[in-house]
Short mmCIF file of C-alpha atoms in Angstrom, two decimals:
data_model
loop_
_atom_site.label_atom_id
_atom_site.label_comp_id
_atom_site.label_asym_id
_atom_site.label_seq_id
_atom_site.Cartn_x
_atom_site.Cartn_y
_atom_site.Cartn_z
CA MET A 182 -9.96 -10.11 32.64
CA LEU A 183 -10.78 -8.58 28.00
CA VAL A 184 -8.27 -6.13 29.25
CA ALA A 185 -5.60 -9.06 30.54
CA MET A 186 -5.99 -10.65 27.70
CA LEU A 187 -5.52 -8.20 25.48
CA GLN A 188 -1.72 -7.57 27.29
CA MET A 189 -1.44 -11.67 27.16
CA ILE A 190 -1.41 -10.97 23.33
CA VAL A 191 -0.16 -8.06 22.85
CA VAL A 192 3.40 -9.58 24.37
CA GLY A 193 2.22 -13.23 23.94
CA ALA A 194 2.19 -15.56 20.81
CA GLY A 195 1.25 -14.23 17.83
CA GLY A 196 -2.52 -14.77 16.32
CA GLY A 197 -5.09 -14.02 13.72
CA LYS A 198 -6.78 -16.21 11.58
CA TRP A 199 -6.82 -17.40 7.47
CA ASP A 200 -9.47 -18.47 5.73
CA LEU A 201 -9.72 -18.78 2.25
CA LEU A 202 -12.56 -16.23 0.05
CA ARG A 203 -12.38 -17.01 -3.49
CA SER A 204 -10.41 -20.05 -5.41
CA ASN A 205 -9.66 -17.90 -8.29
CA ILE A 206 -10.08 -14.74 -9.07
CA GLY A 207 -9.38 -15.03 -12.73
CA VAL A 208 -6.38 -12.89 -12.78
CA SER A 209 -2.58 -12.25 -10.34
CA ALA A 210 -3.09 -9.83 -8.42
CA MET A 211 0.02 -7.73 -9.52
CA HIS A 212 -1.70 -4.44 -7.97
CA MET A 213 -5.27 -3.27 -6.09
CA GLN A 214 -6.58 -0.75 -4.08
CA LEU A 215 -9.43 -0.54 -2.73
CA LEU A 216 -12.04 2.10 -3.60
CA ASN A 217 -14.75 3.62 -1.30
CA ASN A 218 -17.44 1.27 -2.76
CA ASP A 219 -15.79 -1.40 -0.37
CA ARG A 220 -15.10 -2.12 -3.92
CA VAL A 221 -11.43 -3.78 -4.76
CA VAL A 222 -9.63 -3.05 -7.95
CA ILE A 223 -7.43 -6.11 -8.79
CA PHE A 224 -5.18 -5.47 -12.32
CA ASP A 225 -2.26 -7.48 -13.74
CA LEU A 226 -0.11 -7.67 -17.00
CA THR A 227 -1.63 -7.38 -21.02
CA ASP A 228 1.11 -9.21 -22.56
CA PHE A 229 1.73 -12.72 -21.77
CA GLY A 230 -1.64 -14.33 -23.26
CA ALA A 231 -5.05 -15.65 -21.78
CA SER A 232 -6.08 -14.82 -17.62
CA ASN A 233 -8.04 -17.10 -16.53
CA ILE A 234 -11.19 -15.66 -17.01
CA SER A 235 -13.04 -13.55 -19.27
CA LEU A 236 -14.30 -10.89 -20.88
CA PRO A 237 -18.30 -10.39 -20.74
CA ASN A 238 -20.16 -10.44 -23.32
CA ASN A 239 -18.52 -12.34 -25.45
CA ARG A 240 -15.79 -8.38 -25.91
CA CYS A 241 -12.44 -9.17 -26.60
CA ARG A 242 -9.22 -6.82 -27.07
CA ASP A 243 -7.67 -6.52 -30.03
CA ASN A 244 -4.25 -4.72 -30.28
CA PRO A 245 -1.73 -4.99 -32.43
CA LYS A 246 0.74 -3.82 -30.67
CA ASP A 247 0.58 -6.32 -27.80
CA LEU A 248 3.30 -9.33 -27.96
CA THR A 249 1.85 -12.76 -26.82
CA LEU A 250 -2.28 -12.38 -28.08
CA GLN A 251 -3.10 -9.92 -30.27
CA HIS A 252 -7.15 -10.71 -30.67
CA ASP A 253 -7.41 -11.60 -26.27
CA CYS A 254 -11.66 -12.30 -24.90
CA THR A 255 -10.09 -12.37 -21.78
CA ALA A 256 -9.90 -9.49 -18.68
CA HIS A 257 -6.35 -8.21 -16.99
CA SER A 258 -9.06 -6.88 -14.51
CA VAL A 259 -11.28 -7.86 -12.09
CA GLU A 260 -13.59 -5.50 -9.45
CA TYR A 261 -13.18 -7.00 -6.04
CA ASN A 262 -16.80 -7.10 -3.97
CA VAL A 263 -15.73 -7.25 -0.70
CA ALA A 264 -19.56 -7.84 0.44
CA SER A 265 -20.79 -9.90 -2.12
CA ASN A 266 -17.56 -11.11 -2.28
CA SER A 267 -18.05 -11.27 -5.93
CA ILE A 268 -15.98 -10.32 -9.09
CA ARG A 269 -16.39 -8.73 -11.80
CA PRO A 270 -13.92 -8.74 -14.81
CA LEU A 271 -13.34 -4.99 -16.26
CA PHE A 272 -11.80 -4.44 -19.36
CA VAL A 273 -8.23 -2.58 -19.96
CA TYR A 274 -6.95 -1.80 -23.13
CA SER A 275 -2.63 -0.38 -22.74
CA ASN A 276 -0.53 -3.26 -20.60
CA THR A 277 0.03 -2.11 -17.03
CA TRP A 278 2.67 -4.85 -16.37
CA CYS A 279 4.03 -3.10 -13.02
CA SER A 280 2.60 -0.01 -13.54
CA SER A 281 2.12 3.05 -10.36
CA GLY A 282 -1.32 4.80 -8.53
CA ALA A 283 -2.97 6.59 -6.05
CA ALA A 284 -6.64 6.75 -5.24
CA MET A 285 -7.69 10.81 -6.29
CA PRO A 286 -9.54 13.59 -4.29
CA ASP A 287 -12.67 12.17 -6.06
CA GLY A 288 -12.14 8.95 -4.91
CA SER A 289 -11.20 7.98 -8.41
CA LEU A 290 -7.87 5.39 -8.51
CA MET A 291 -5.62 7.36 -11.25
CA GLN A 292 -3.50 4.99 -12.48
CA THR A 293 -0.09 5.55 -14.74
CA GLY A 294 2.51 3.70 -16.43
CA GLY A 295 2.94 0.01 -17.32
CA PHE A 296 5.09 -1.22 -20.25
CA ASN A 297 5.28 -1.40 -24.05
CA ASP A 298 1.81 0.96 -25.09
CA GLY A 299 2.43 1.38 -21.36
CA TYR A 300 4.68 3.56 -21.22
CA ASN A 301 2.97 7.24 -21.17
CA THR A 302 -0.63 6.37 -21.03
CA VAL A 303 -2.81 7.15 -17.71
CA ARG A 304 -5.71 5.33 -17.00
CA VAL A 305 -8.88 6.07 -14.87
CA PHE A 306 -10.98 4.18 -12.61
CA LYS A 307 -14.67 5.49 -11.05
CA PRO A 308 -16.12 3.63 -8.66
CA CYS A 309 -20.17 2.77 -9.15
CA ASN A 310 -22.22 0.78 -7.27
CA ASP A 311 -24.22 -0.37 -10.51
CA ASN A 312 -21.48 -2.80 -12.09
CA SER A 313 -21.68 -0.06 -14.93
CA CYS A 314 -17.99 1.29 -14.00
CA ASP A 315 -15.28 0.83 -16.70
CA TRP A 316 -11.76 1.69 -17.18
CA GLN A 317 -10.98 4.76 -19.42
CA GLU A 318 -7.54 5.24 -20.59
CA PHE A 319 -5.68 8.13 -22.16
CA SER A 320 -2.19 7.19 -24.04
CA ASN A 321 0.71 9.68 -24.53
CA VAL A 322 0.03 12.02 -22.32
CA LEU A 323 2.84 11.33 -20.36
CA THR A 324 5.92 13.13 -20.43
CA HIS A 325 8.72 10.62 -19.61
CA ARG A 326 7.56 6.72 -20.16
CA ARG A 327 7.18 5.88 -15.85
CA TRP A 328 7.28 1.29 -15.66
CA TYR A 329 8.79 0.97 -12.35
CA ALA A 330 7.73 4.49 -10.27
CA SER A 331 6.02 5.28 -7.27
CA ASN A 332 3.06 7.69 -6.83
CA HIS A 333 2.05 9.96 -4.15
CA ILE A 334 -1.19 12.47 -3.38
CA LEU A 335 0.01 16.09 -3.35
CA PRO A 336 -1.84 18.96 -0.89
CA ASP A 337 -3.11 20.06 -3.98
CA GLY A 338 -5.07 17.27 -5.75
CA ARG A 339 -1.69 16.18 -8.36
CA GLN A 340 -0.35 13.13 -8.11
CA ILE A 341 3.53 12.92 -8.03
CA ILE A 342 5.28 10.52 -10.05
CA PHE A 343 8.73 9.29 -9.07
CA GLY A 344 10.90 7.18 -11.12
CA GLY A 345 10.31 4.55 -13.46
CA ARG A 346 13.04 1.90 -15.41
CA ASP A 347 15.47 4.79 -17.05
CA ARG A 348 14.22 7.20 -15.63
CA PHE A 349 15.48 9.92 -13.27
CA SER A 350 12.76 12.40 -13.17
CA TYR A 351 9.78 12.75 -11.45
CA GLU A 352 6.42 14.64 -13.54
CA PHE A 353 3.11 15.56 -12.67
CA TYR A 354 -0.53 14.86 -13.05
CA PRO A 355 -3.40 15.47 -13.86
CA LYS A 356 -0.91 18.64 -16.09
CA THR A 357 -1.27 22.14 -15.92
CA SER A 358 -1.34 23.47 -18.82
CA GLY A 359 1.50 24.48 -21.32
CA ALA A 360 4.23 23.62 -18.35
CA ASP A 361 4.54 20.24 -15.37
CA LEU A 362 7.07 18.90 -17.82
CA ALA A 363 9.34 16.00 -16.37
CA VAL A 364 11.39 17.87 -13.78
CA GLU A 365 15.28 15.10 -13.15
CA LEU A 366 15.59 14.51 -10.09
CA SER A 367 20.13 13.15 -9.77
CA PHE A 368 19.82 11.08 -6.94
CA LEU A 369 17.29 8.12 -9.35
CA LYS A 370 20.32 8.34 -11.14
CA ASP A 371 23.36 8.06 -8.12
CA THR A 372 21.00 5.51 -6.05
CA ARG A 373 20.93 3.23 -9.54
CA ASP A 374 23.35 -0.68 -9.40
CA PRO A 375 24.61 -0.57 -12.78
CA THR A 376 22.49 -3.58 -14.62
CA ILE A 377 20.98 -4.43 -11.19
CA GLU A 378 19.18 -1.11 -10.39
CA ASN A 379 17.99 -1.69 -6.55
CA ASN A 380 16.09 2.18 -7.30
CA LEU A 381 12.86 0.90 -9.26
CA TYR A 382 9.54 1.86 -7.19
CA PRO A 383 10.98 4.03 -4.62
CA PHE A 384 9.72 4.79 -1.82
CA VAL A 385 8.21 7.83 -1.72
CA PHE A 386 6.39 9.75 1.14
CA LEU A 387 4.73 12.76 2.11
CA ASN A 388 6.44 14.72 5.22
CA VAL A 389 4.35 16.79 7.52
CA ASP A 390 6.74 20.09 5.92
CA GLY A 391 5.10 19.75 2.57
CA ASN A 392 8.24 18.04 1.25
CA MET A 393 8.30 14.21 0.30
CA PHE A 394 10.99 11.92 2.22
CA VAL A 395 12.63 10.24 -1.16
CA PHE A 396 13.91 6.31 -0.15
CA THR A 397 15.53 4.62 -2.45
CA ASN A 398 18.04 1.16 -2.85
CA ASN A 399 20.01 2.09 0.62
CA ARG A 400 19.49 5.77 0.82
CA ALA A 401 17.38 8.65 1.32
CA ILE A 402 16.85 12.51 0.85
CA MET A 403 13.73 14.58 2.09
CA PHE A 404 12.82 17.17 -1.41
CA ASP A 405 10.66 20.57 -1.79
CA TYR A 406 9.19 19.43 -5.62
CA VAL A 407 8.73 22.90 -5.43
CA ARG A 408 11.59 24.61 -5.36
CA ARG A 409 13.18 21.74 -7.15
CA VAL A 410 15.85 21.06 -4.02
CA VAL A 411 17.06 18.24 -2.59
CA VAL A 412 16.90 19.92 2.03
CA ARG A 413 18.30 16.50 3.33
CA THR A 414 20.16 14.14 2.46
CA TYR A 415 20.11 11.27 4.63
CA PRO A 416 22.91 8.67 6.21
CA THR A 417 22.49 5.31 4.15
CA ILE A 418 20.76 3.41 6.01
CA PRO A 419 23.56 1.16 8.36
CA GLY A 420 24.93 -2.17 6.55
CA GLY A 421 24.17 -0.54 2.78
CA ASP A 422 22.41 -3.02 1.83
CA PRO A 423 20.08 -2.46 -1.19
CA ARG A 424 16.52 -2.36 -0.63
CA ASN A 425 14.55 -1.01 -3.20
CA TYR A 426 13.51 -3.21 -6.52
CA PRO A 427 14.49 -5.83 -7.76
CA SER A 428 16.17 -5.96 -3.75
CA SER A 429 12.53 -5.62 -2.58
CA GLY A 430 12.20 -4.98 0.51
CA SER A 431 8.97 -2.56 1.33
CA ALA A 432 8.70 1.06 3.82
CA VAL A 433 6.24 2.60 4.89
CA LEU A 434 5.48 6.26 6.92
CA LEU A 435 4.52 5.21 10.99
CA PRO A 436 1.49 6.64 12.28
CA LEU A 437 1.33 10.37 12.71
CA ARG A 438 0.21 11.81 16.22
CA ILE A 439 -1.80 14.94 15.36
CA SER A 440 -1.92 16.71 18.83
CA SER A 441 -1.29 20.22 19.05
CA GLY A 442 2.83 19.36 19.17
CA ALA A 443 4.80 18.26 16.65
CA VAL A 444 3.88 15.61 14.71
CA VAL A 445 7.03 13.49 14.63
CA ALA A 446 7.61 11.31 11.72
CA GLU A 447 9.32 8.63 11.96
CA VAL A 448 9.64 6.40 7.78
CA LEU A 449 10.76 2.35 8.35
CA VAL A 450 12.44 0.01 6.01
CA CYS A 451 12.08 -3.79 5.97
CA GLY A 452 13.46 -6.41 4.58
CA GLY A 453 15.31 -6.59 1.09
CA ALA A 454 18.14 -8.66 -0.35
CA PRO A 455 21.65 -8.18 0.07
CA LYS A 456 23.98 -7.12 -1.70
CA GLY A 457 24.78 -8.86 -4.98
CA SER A 458 22.20 -11.12 -4.04
CA PHE A 459 19.80 -10.42 -7.89
CA THR A 460 23.14 -11.25 -9.45
CA SER A 461 23.08 -14.94 -7.18
CA ALA A 462 19.96 -16.02 -8.15
CA ASN A 463 20.65 -15.66 -10.93
CA ASN A 464 22.96 -17.50 -11.48
CA GLY A 465 20.60 -20.73 -9.86
CA ASN A 466 22.55 -19.11 -5.97
CA PHE A 467 19.27 -17.92 -2.95
CA VAL A 468 20.99 -15.65 -0.80
CA THR A 469 19.39 -15.63 2.26
CA ALA A 470 16.82 -12.21 2.61
CA LEU A 471 16.99 -9.54 5.41
CA ASN A 472 16.12 -9.84 8.42
CA THR A 473 17.31 -6.10 9.82
CA CYS A 474 14.83 -2.68 9.12
CA GLY A 475 15.95 0.49 10.21
CA ARG A 476 13.05 3.61 11.32
CA ILE A 477 14.98 7.25 11.69
CA ARG A 478 13.04 9.89 11.93
CA ILE A 479 13.05 11.81 9.74
CA ASN A 480 12.58 15.94 10.83
CA ASP A 481 15.13 15.24 13.90
CA PRO A 482 17.74 18.29 13.36
CA ASN A 483 20.76 15.23 13.29
CA PRO A 484 18.65 12.11 12.47
CA GLN A 485 20.16 8.51 12.34
CA TRP A 486 19.28 5.69 12.11
CA LEU A 487 17.74 3.10 14.24
CA MET A 488 18.20 -0.93 12.75
CA GLU A 489 16.06 -3.68 14.34
CA THR A 490 15.69 -7.60 13.21
CA MET A 491 12.63 -9.12 12.83
CA PRO A 492 12.29 -12.93 13.61
CA LEU A 493 12.17 -13.76 10.62
CA ALA A 494 14.30 -12.44 6.79
CA ARG A 495 12.02 -11.70 4.16
CA VAL A 496 12.06 -10.42 0.94
CA MET A 497 8.99 -9.23 -1.70
CA GLY A 498 7.55 -8.41 1.81
CA ASP A 499 4.32 -6.47 1.73
CA MET A 500 3.86 -3.45 4.82
CA VAL A 501 0.32 -2.71 6.34
CA LEU A 502 -0.75 0.19 8.23
CA LEU A 503 -3.71 -1.82 10.74
CA PRO A 504 -6.01 0.54 12.49
CA ASN A 505 -4.96 0.18 16.17
CA GLY A 506 -1.47 1.76 14.85
CA ASN A 507 0.48 -1.63 14.30
CA VAL A 508 2.74 -2.65 11.00
CA LEU A 509 1.68 -5.84 10.39
CA ILE A 510 4.64 -7.76 7.74
CA ILE A 511 3.46 -10.69 5.59
CA ASN A 512 3.58 -12.57 2.10
CA GLY A 513 7.62 -12.68 0.45
CA ALA A 514 9.62 -15.50 0.64
CA ALA A 515 14.00 -15.84 2.63
CA ALA A 516 16.41 -16.39 -0.08
CA GLY A 517 16.27 -14.63 -3.35
CA THR A 518 14.39 -11.01 -4.25
CA ALA A 519 12.28 -10.46 -7.25
CA GLY A 520 12.59 -11.02 -10.71
CA TRP A 521 11.39 -13.95 -12.66
CA GLY A 522 11.79 -17.29 -10.52
CA ILE A 523 14.99 -16.43 -8.65
CA ALA A 524 13.12 -16.55 -5.42
CA ARG A 525 13.37 -18.97 -2.95
CA ASN A 526 11.80 -20.65 0.59
CA PRO A 527 8.82 -18.02 1.27
CA VAL A 528 7.53 -17.19 4.73
CA LEU A 529 4.38 -18.17 5.36
CA THR A 530 4.75 -16.09 8.97
CA PRO A 531 3.32 -12.62 8.76
CA LEU A 532 5.22 -10.52 11.82
CA VAL A 533 2.98 -7.44 13.35
CA TYR A 534 5.14 -4.41 14.60
CA ARG A 535 4.54 -2.46 17.39
CA PRO A 536 5.98 0.57 17.30
CA ASN A 537 5.17 1.63 21.08
CA ASN A 538 6.91 -1.07 22.04
CA GLN A 539 10.17 -0.39 23.48
CA ALA A 540 13.06 -1.94 20.65
CA GLY A 541 14.02 -5.13 21.10
CA SER A 542 9.63 -5.82 21.81
CA ARG A 543 7.76 -4.79 19.19
CA PHE A 544 8.13 -7.84 16.42
CA GLU A 545 5.61 -11.10 17.49
CA ALA A 546 5.21 -13.99 14.17
CA GLN A 547 1.48 -14.31 14.15
CA ASN A 548 -0.49 -17.97 13.08
CA ALA A 549 1.19 -18.98 9.66
CA THR A 550 -0.66 -19.23 5.41
CA SER A 551 -0.59 -22.26 3.76
CA ILE A 552 0.08 -20.81 0.66
CA PRO A 553 3.03 -19.38 -0.80
CA ARG A 554 2.89 -15.17 -2.01
CA MET A 555 5.86 -15.20 -3.92
CA TYR A 556 7.06 -12.38 -6.63
CA HIS A 557 3.25 -10.38 -7.62
CA SER A 558 1.68 -10.84 -4.65
CA ASN A 559 -0.20 -8.27 -3.05
CA ALA A 560 -1.87 -7.01 0.91
CA ILE A 561 -4.31 -4.07 2.00
CA LEU A 562 -6.61 -3.77 4.85
CA LEU A 563 -10.72 -3.25 4.34
CA ARG A 564 -12.70 -1.77 6.13
CA ASP A 565 -14.23 -4.20 8.86
CA GLY A 566 -10.32 -4.64 9.41
CA ARG A 567 -9.07 -7.43 7.99
CA VAL A 568 -6.18 -8.35 5.39
CA LEU A 569 -7.17 -8.98 1.85
CA VAL A 570 -4.30 -10.71 0.48
CA SER A 571 -3.95 -12.39 -3.13
CA GLY A 572 -1.29 -13.01 -5.91
CA SER A 573 2.09 -14.10 -6.63
CA ASN A 574 3.26 -15.72 -9.70
CA PRO A 575 6.60 -15.64 -10.30
CA ASN A 576 6.36 -16.99 -13.47
CA ALA A 577 6.29 -14.71 -16.86
CA TYR A 578 3.18 -16.09 -17.51
CA TYR A 579 -0.34 -18.09 -15.74
CA THR A 580 1.42 -20.83 -14.97
CA PHE A 581 -0.65 -23.44 -13.14
CA THR A 582 2.13 -27.25 -13.47
CA GLY A 583 5.64 -27.43 -13.76
CA VAL A 584 7.81 -24.51 -12.15
CA LEU A 585 7.97 -24.41 -8.35
CA TYR A 586 6.25 -22.01 -7.44
CA PRO A 587 3.39 -21.90 -10.16
CA THR A 588 1.03 -19.12 -11.05
CA ASP A 589 -1.66 -18.94 -8.26
CA LEU A 590 -5.12 -17.27 -8.29
CA THR A 591 -6.57 -18.03 -4.78
CA MET A 592 -7.88 -14.80 -3.00
CA GLN A 593 -7.39 -15.22 0.97
CA ALA A 594 -8.66 -12.64 4.29
CA TYR A 595 -6.17 -11.97 7.12
CA SER A 596 -9.10 -11.75 10.29
CA PRO A 597 -5.93 -9.79 12.65
CA GLU A 598 -5.97 -11.52 16.04
CA TYR A 599 -7.93 -7.39 17.29
CA LEU A 600 -11.08 -9.59 15.45
CA ASP A 601 -10.53 -12.70 17.41
CA PRO A 602 -14.59 -13.09 18.95
CA GLN A 603 -13.25 -12.58 22.81
CA PHE A 604 -12.50 -8.82 22.12
CA ALA A 605 -15.65 -8.36 20.68
CA PRO A 606 -16.90 -6.38 23.89
CA LEU A 607 -14.00 -4.57 23.20
CA ARG A 608 -15.55 -3.50 19.66
CA SER A 609 -17.17 -0.72 19.10
CA ASN A 610 -19.19 0.65 16.19
CA ILE A 611 -19.76 4.86 14.96
CA VAL A 612 -23.40 5.60 15.06
CA SER A 613 -22.34 8.69 13.88
CA PRO A 614 -21.45 10.40 11.52
CA ALA A 615 -23.18 8.45 8.56
CA SER A 616 -20.13 6.81 6.23
CA HIS A 617 -18.96 9.73 3.20
CA SER A 618 -19.15 11.84 5.59
CA GLN A 619 -17.27 15.38 3.99
CA LEU A 620 -15.63 16.23 6.60
CA GLY A 621 -12.85 20.13 7.12
CA TYR A 622 -9.57 20.81 8.14
CA GLY A 623 -9.35 21.56 11.73
CA GLN A 624 -13.30 20.82 12.23
CA LEU A 625 -14.74 19.89 15.53
CA LEU A 626 -15.50 16.58 15.00
CA THR A 627 -18.60 14.41 16.65
CA ILE A 628 -18.61 11.35 16.80
CA ASN A 629 -21.92 9.75 18.43
CA PHE A 630 -20.63 5.26 19.04
CA THR A 631 -21.89 2.86 20.93
CA LEU A 632 -19.83 -0.08 23.35
CA PRO A 633 -21.08 -3.21 24.80
CA GLN A 634 -19.27 -1.47 27.96
CA PRO A 635 -20.71 0.45 31.19
CA THR A 636 -17.94 2.10 31.94
CA ILE A 637 -15.12 3.03 29.34
CA ASN A 638 -11.63 3.50 30.48
CA ALA A 639 -10.88 7.96 27.72
CA THR A 640 -7.27 7.54 28.02
CA THR A 641 -7.25 4.25 26.26
CA LEU A 642 -9.62 5.22 23.31
CA THR A 643 -8.24 6.95 19.61
CA ILE A 644 -9.34 7.58 16.26
CA SER A 645 -6.94 6.35 13.72
CA ILE A 646 -7.64 7.33 10.17
CA VAL A 647 -5.61 5.84 7.46
CA ALA A 648 -5.95 6.67 3.37
CA PRO A 649 -5.79 3.00 1.70
CA PRO A 650 -2.96 3.26 -0.62
CA PHE A 651 -2.25 1.90 -4.73
CA THR A 652 -0.36 -1.66 -3.64
CA THR A 653 2.19 -3.65 -5.89
CA HIS A 654 5.67 -4.80 -5.74
CA SER A 655 6.16 -4.61 -1.81
CA PHE A 656 4.74 -0.68 -1.74
CA SER A 657 2.53 1.06 -0.67
CA MET A 658 1.76 3.76 -1.87
CA ASN A 659 0.17 6.99 -0.93
CA GLN A 660 -0.32 4.07 2.49
CA ARG A 661 -0.87 6.88 5.63
CA LEU A 662 -2.58 6.78 8.69
CA LEU A 663 -3.32 9.90 11.12
CA LEU A 664 -4.42 9.61 15.18
CA LEU A 665 -6.64 12.13 15.91
CA THR A 666 -6.32 13.07 20.17
CA THR A 667 -9.99 13.02 21.23
CA SER A 668 -11.64 14.71 23.98
CA ASN A 669 -14.55 15.01 26.12
CA VAL A 670 -16.23 11.75 25.77
CA THR A 671 -18.85 11.33 27.33
CA SER A 672 -21.57 8.99 28.20
CA LEU A 673 -25.63 8.86 25.99
CA GLY A 674 -26.89 6.28 28.48
CA GLY A 675 -26.89 2.26 28.53
CA SER A 676 -23.55 0.96 25.45
CA ASN A 677 -24.36 4.56 24.34
CA TYR A 678 -21.26 7.39 24.15
CA GLN A 679 -20.31 10.55 22.07
CA LEU A 680 -16.29 11.43 21.97
CA ARG A 681 -15.20 15.03 20.28
CA VAL A 682 -11.81 14.70 17.77
CA SER A 683 -9.90 17.96 16.10
CA THR A 684 -9.59 16.36 12.76
CA PRO A 685 -6.06 17.17 10.41
CA ASN A 686 -5.72 21.44 9.98
CA SER A 687 -3.76 20.94 7.07
CA LYS A 688 -3.56 19.52 3.36
CA ILE A 689 -0.34 19.15 4.24
CA LEU A 690 -0.90 16.15 6.56
CA ALA A 691 -3.96 14.58 4.76
CA PRO A 692 -4.29 15.34 1.37
CA PRO A 693 -7.95 15.81 -0.05
CA GLY A 694 -9.12 12.44 -0.24
CA TYR A 695 -11.12 9.49 0.95
CA TYR A 696 -9.89 7.93 4.13
CA LEU A 697 -11.45 4.64 6.93
CA LEU A 698 -12.47 5.91 9.46
CA PHE A 699 -12.19 3.97 12.86
CA LEU A 700 -12.32 4.19 15.96
CA VAL A 701 -10.25 2.17 18.23
CA TYR A 702 -10.80 0.54 22.01
CA GLN A 703 -7.30 -0.96 24.21
CA GLN A 704 -6.34 -1.43 20.83
CA VAL A 705 -9.51 -3.49 19.23
CA PRO A 706 -10.44 -1.15 16.13
CA SER A 707 -14.34 -0.49 15.12
CA PRO A 708 -15.04 -1.44 11.69
CA GLY A 709 -14.47 1.66 9.85
CA ILE A 710 -16.68 4.21 7.98
CA TRP A 711 -15.37 6.31 5.05
CA VAL A 712 -14.85 10.11 4.85
CA GLN A 713 -14.09 12.92 2.68
CA PHE A 714 -11.81 15.25 2.93
CA LYS A 715 -11.71 17.78 0.89
#
């Protein structure tokens, strides 16, 4: 009966549940990152005046370079504790406006760039459980200023940083002594539309061969960053419309299924705005957003885009990889583009994209929210399978009245349909390994779990590992999901079971760092546990 109901949900009307977690988190959630202690670092920018939460202990930020408020006693970053649903203010000094980042192998967040005094700055946040940790900042350590750039973790544990406003280069951090200066990449310049750009926050993904897939505007390349050469140029996405900021679509590397055969890598790019939309919006004409997605197998001998049509047009959407391998498309607007006050018609209805369904039957609308999530909104996956949603500030300052879309400081959780109570009998719990276990590459891992079923269908059981991304401006940097092949599923008596699974065999497939590991049975994930690949 439960299986039949789940199949009905897959093909029928969508579900999901919305909960308001907090009415005010103090800052606008322009950037978010889940860390391995189940806390979320959230931050806005610093140059546009006071936030809505004070720094503790009468502390103030005195920055003579601030363009608006040089003596500022409010916080522009907070830490959200998922377990206690509480907020802790953090101290960030330099301007983080439209910056980038990724989690490092040791679990810390390394965050780069920004605006003004933050252009060349690196910031590090090392997670802690006693509320003692805060931002550390390192000024003038990036070779080029990085504003609207994109980062990705590499197999050697460094980050590669691509692009930024008027910066057509890439560089690495941490730096190697005496080396690792910025390197020009003409593709980033060639894809810039004069006066409009459409090449900011490029979509970058680590391919299964170790090269970088880089998409910006309406084109993509495969780039060998070791030899500094473009090894493949892909066809322009059909229609030729821009998909990057400010015509902000979103993109994901679809789940990588790890087996004994070749790993198929596919990229999905969804939404955006038609050519000319940014100029039109600034003149008061809000063009309908794109309703198409392009999907491409990036390692095919002759890769071509497969175009699909979403039920809803969307610009500034977020794409979240769910533990069961589906993609949640959430937030955004139906007209206009990214930028201050130049989008209209919030899209309140999320979509689920099921990549393994037949083309034409992959999208499904879910239950709608009542809160618009426009420019500067975010969504990230939590360990319990919910999706944390916050942000929306299409105004240059914190503006709560007299505007069409006021600054929004609320925080919500979206619970996908797999968390519905009716599917509790399909929800497993991982008993071992313990959370925060260290895993090796190419390791045969034994997992003990409970599942309230007298017998189970092993063919519908899988293990997924998810790299929690750094999310901003409709792109989740370093987002990665691997589906692992299970074997030897055995009963230990009662509701206790055991399986074995082979971990990824290289740092290219799973760069070092912390991942969420889920056991998924008939599309219903367990709560995740943290594991670390070293």
